[in-house]
Coordinates of N, CA, C and O in Angstrom, one line a residue:
M1 N 93.7 112.5 85.9 CA 94.8 112.4 85.0 C 94.2 111.9 83.8 O 93.3 111.1 83.6
Q2 N 94.7 112.3 82.6 CA 94.2 112.1 81.3 C 94.7 110.8 80.7 O 94.0 110.2 80.0
V3 N 95.9 110.4 81.0 CA 96.5 109.3 80.6 C 96.2 108.1 81.5 O 96.7 108.1 82.7
Y4 N 95.3 107.1 81.2 CA 94.8 106.2 82.1 C 95.9 105.2 82.5 O 95.8 104.7 83.7
G5 N 96.8 104.9 81.6 CA 97.9 103.9 82.0 C 98.7 104.5 83.1 O 99.0 103.7 84.1
I6 N 99.1 105.7 82.9 CA 100.0 106.3 83.9 C 99.2 106.5 85.2 O 99.7 106.4 86.3
D7 N 97.9 106.9 85.2 CA 97.0 107.1 86.3 C 97.0 105.7 87.1 O 97.1 105.8 88.4
A8 N 96.7 104.6 86.4 CA 96.6 103.4 87.0 C 98.0 103.0 87.7 O 97.8 102.5 88.9
I9 N 99.1 103.2 87.1 CA 100.4 102.9 87.7 C 100.6 103.7 89.0 O 101.0 103.2 90.0
I10 N 100.3 105.0 88.8 CA 100.5 105.8 90.1 C 99.6 105.4 91.3 O 100.0 105.4 92.3
R11 N 98.4 105.0 90.9 CA 97.4 104.5 91.9 C 97.9 103.2 92.6 O 97.9 103.1 93.8
I12 N 98.3 102.3 91.8 CA 98.7 101.0 92.3 C 100.0 101.2 93.1 O 100.1 100.6 94.2
V13 N 101.0 102.0 92.7 CA 102.2 102.3 93.5 C 101.9 103.0 94.8 O 102.4 102.6 95.8
S14 N 101.0 104.0 94.7 CA 100.5 104.7 95.9 C 99.9 103.8 96.9 O 100.1 103.9 98.1
H15 N 99.0 102.9 96.5 CA 98.3 102.0 97.4 C 99.3 101.1 98.0 O 99.3 100.9 99.2
F16 N 100.2 100.5 97.2 CA 101.1 99.6 97.9 C 102.1 100.2 98.8 O 102.5 99.7 99.8
A17 N 102.6 101.5 98.5 CA 103.4 102.2 99.3 C 102.7 102.5 100.7 O 103.3 102.4 101.7
F18 N 101.5 103.0 100.6 CA 100.9 103.3 101.9 C 100.5 102.1 102.7 O 100.4 102.1 103.9
I19 N 100.1 101.0 102.0 CA 99.9 99.9 102.7 C 101.2 99.3 103.4 O 101.2 98.9 104.5
Y20 N 102.3 99.4 102.7 CA 103.6 99.0 103.3 C 103.9 99.9 104.5 O 104.3 99.4 105.6
L21 N 103.7 101.2 104.4 CA 104.0 102.1 105.5 C 103.0 101.9 106.7 O 103.5 101.9 107.9
A22 N 101.7 101.5 106.4 CA 100.8 101.2 107.5 C 101.2 99.8 108.2 O 101.3 99.7 109.5
F23 N 101.7 98.9 107.4 CA 102.1 97.6 108.0 C 103.3 97.9 108.8 O 103.5 97.3 109.9
W24 N 104.3 98.7 108.3 CA 105.6 99.0 109.0 C 105.1 99.6 110.4 O 105.8 99.4 111.5
A25 N 104.2 100.7 110.3 CA 103.8 101.3 111.6 C 103.1 100.4 112.6 O 103.3 100.5 113.7
L26 N 102.3 99.5 112.1 CA 101.5 98.6 113.0 C 102.4 97.6 113.6 O 102.1 97.0 114.7
R27 N 103.5 97.1 112.9 CA 104.4 96.2 113.4 C 105.1 96.7 114.7 O 105.5 95.9 115.5
S28 N 105.2 98.1 114.9 CA 105.8 98.6 116.1 C 105.0 98.6 117.3 O 105.4 98.7 118.4
L29 N 103.7 98.4 117.2 CA 102.7 98.2 118.3 C 102.9 96.9 118.9 O 103.2 95.9 118.3
R30 N 102.7 96.9 120.2 CA 102.7 95.6 121.0 C 101.3 95.0 121.0 O 100.6 95.0 121.9
T31 N 101.1 94.3 120.0 CA 99.8 93.7 119.8 C 99.7 92.3 120.4 O 98.5 91.8 120.7
E32 N 100.7 91.7 120.9 CA 100.6 90.5 121.5 C 99.9 90.6 122.8 O 99.4 89.5 123.4
K33 N 99.9 91.7 123.4 CA 99.2 91.9 124.7 C 97.7 91.9 124.5 O 96.9 91.8 125.5
L34 N 97.3 92.3 123.3 CA 95.8 92.3 123.1 C 95.2 90.9 122.7 O 93.9 90.7 122.8
F35 N 96.0 89.9 122.3 CA 95.6 88.7 121.9 C 96.0 87.6 122.9 O 96.9 87.9 123.7
K36 N 95.4 86.4 122.9 CA 95.8 85.3 123.7 C 97.1 84.7 123.2 O 97.5 84.9 122.1
A37 N 97.8 84.0 124.2 CA 99.1 83.5 123.8 C 98.9 82.5 122.7 O 97.9 81.8 122.6
F38 N 99.9 82.2 121.9 CA 100.0 81.1 120.9 C 99.0 81.4 119.8 O 98.5 80.4 119.1
H39 N 98.6 82.7 119.5 CA 97.7 82.9 118.4 C 98.5 83.8 117.4 O 97.9 84.9 116.9
E40 N 99.7 83.5 117.1 CA 100.5 84.3 116.2 C 99.9 84.4 114.8 O 100.0 85.5 114.2
T41 N 99.3 83.5 114.2 CA 98.7 83.5 113.0 C 97.5 84.6 112.9 O 97.4 85.4 112.0
Q42 N 96.7 84.6 114.0 CA 95.6 85.5 114.0 C 96.2 87.0 114.1 O 95.6 87.9 113.6
I43 N 97.2 87.1 115.0 CA 97.8 88.4 115.1 C 98.4 88.9 113.7 O 98.1 90.1 113.4
R44 N 99.1 88.0 113.1 CA 99.7 88.5 111.8 C 98.6 88.9 110.8 O 98.6 89.8 110.0
M45 N 97.4 88.0 110.7 CA 96.4 88.4 109.8 C 95.7 89.6 110.1 O 95.3 90.4 109.3
T46 N 95.5 90.0 111.5 CA 94.9 91.1 111.9 C 95.7 92.4 111.5 O 95.2 93.4 111.0
I47 N 97.0 92.2 111.7 CA 97.9 93.3 111.3 C 97.9 93.6 109.9 O 97.9 94.7 109.4
M48 N 97.8 92.5 109.1 CA 97.8 92.5 107.7 C 96.5 93.2 107.2 O 96.6 94.1 106.3
M49 N 95.4 92.8 107.7 CA 94.1 93.4 107.2 C 94.0 94.9 107.7 O 93.5 95.7 106.9
A50 N 94.5 95.1 108.9 CA 94.4 96.5 109.4 C 95.3 97.4 108.5 O 95.0 98.5 108.2
S51 N 96.5 96.9 108.1 CA 97.3 97.7 107.3 C 96.8 97.9 105.9 O 97.0 99.0 105.4
V52 N 96.2 96.9 105.3 CA 95.5 97.1 104.1 C 94.4 98.2 104.1 O 94.3 99.1 103.3
A53 N 93.6 98.1 105.2 CA 92.6 99.1 105.3 C 93.0 100.5 105.6 O 92.6 101.5 104.9
L54 N 94.0 100.6 106.5 CA 94.6 102.0 106.7 C 95.3 102.5 105.5 O 95.3 103.6 105.2
G55 N 96.2 101.6 104.9 CA 96.9 102.1 103.7 C 96.1 102.5 102.6 O 96.4 103.5 101.9
F56 N 95.0 101.8 102.3 CA 94.1 102.1 101.2 C 93.4 103.4 101.5 O 93.3 104.3 100.7
T57 N 93.0 103.6 102.7 CA 92.4 104.8 103.2 C 93.3 106.0 102.9 O 92.9 107.1 102.5
F58 N 94.5 105.9 103.4 CA 95.6 107.0 103.5 C 95.8 107.3 101.8 O 96.0 108.4 101.6
S59 N 96.0 106.2 101.2 CA 96.4 106.4 99.8 C 95.2 107.1 99.0 O 95.5 108.0 98.1
T60 N 94.0 106.8 99.2 CA 92.9 107.3 98.6 C 92.8 108.8 99.0 O 92.6 109.7 98.2
F61 N 93.0 109.1 100.2 CA 93.0 110.5 100.7 C 94.0 111.3 100.0 O 93.8 112.4 99.5
F62 N 95.3 110.8 99.9 CA 96.4 111.4 99.2 C 96.1 111.7 97.8 O 96.3 112.8 97.3
L63 N 95.7 110.7 97.1 CA 95.4 110.7 95.7 C 94.2 111.8 95.4 O 94.3 112.6 94.5
E64 N 93.2 111.8 96.3 CA 92.2 112.8 96.2 C 92.7 114.2 96.3 O 92.2 115.1 95.7
I65 N 93.6 114.4 97.3 CA 94.1 115.7 97.6 C 94.8 116.2 96.3 O 94.8 117.4 95.8
I66 N 95.5 115.3 95.7 CA 96.3 115.7 94.4 C 95.3 116.0 93.3 O 95.6 117.1 92.6
V67 N 94.3 115.3 93.2 CA 93.2 115.6 92.1 C 92.6 117.0 92.5 O 92.4 117.8 91.5
M68 N 92.3 117.3 93.6 CA 91.6 118.5 94.0 C 92.6 119.6 93.7 O 92.2 120.7 93.2
C69 N 93.8 119.5 94.1 CA 94.9 120.6 93.8 C 95.0 120.8 92.3 O 95.1 121.9 91.8
K70 N 94.9 119.8 91.6 CA 95.1 119.8 90.1 C 93.8 120.5 89.6 O 93.9 121.3 88.7
N71 N 92.7 120.2 90.0 CA 91.4 120.9 89.6 C 91.5 122.4 90.0 O 91.0 123.3 89.1
I72 N 92.0 122.7 91.1 CA 92.1 124.2 91.4 C 93.0 124.8 90.5 O 92.6 126.0 90.0
F73 N 94.2 124.4 90.1 CA 95.1 125.0 89.3 C 94.6 125.0 87.9 O 94.8 125.9 87.0
L74 N 93.8 124.0 87.3 CA 93.2 124.0 86.1 C 92.1 124.9 85.9 O 91.8 125.4 84.7
S75 N 91.5 125.3 87.0 CA 90.3 126.1 86.8 C 90.7 127.6 86.7 O 90.0 128.4 86.2
Y76 N 92.0 127.9 87.0 CA 92.4 129.3 86.8 C 93.1 129.6 85.6 O 93.6 130.7 85.4
Q77 N 93.1 128.7 84.7 CA 93.9 128.9 83.4 C 93.1 129.4 82.4 O 91.9 129.4 82.3

């Protein structure tokens, strides 16, 4: 994108949206069975770190697909 301010806002919103979606999806898993009892803080931190990693990866993939599609359409003009 040529306007850097708008590009930055779209990237930030996309990253946060995908991180939230990953967090929402990971909360549905029964992670308490994977950890020892009374380690809720570690479980929450693991879910948070995993959601950031997954959300950032999905968001980067999504934004890259948009850039590739844009480049395809710009090359035919």
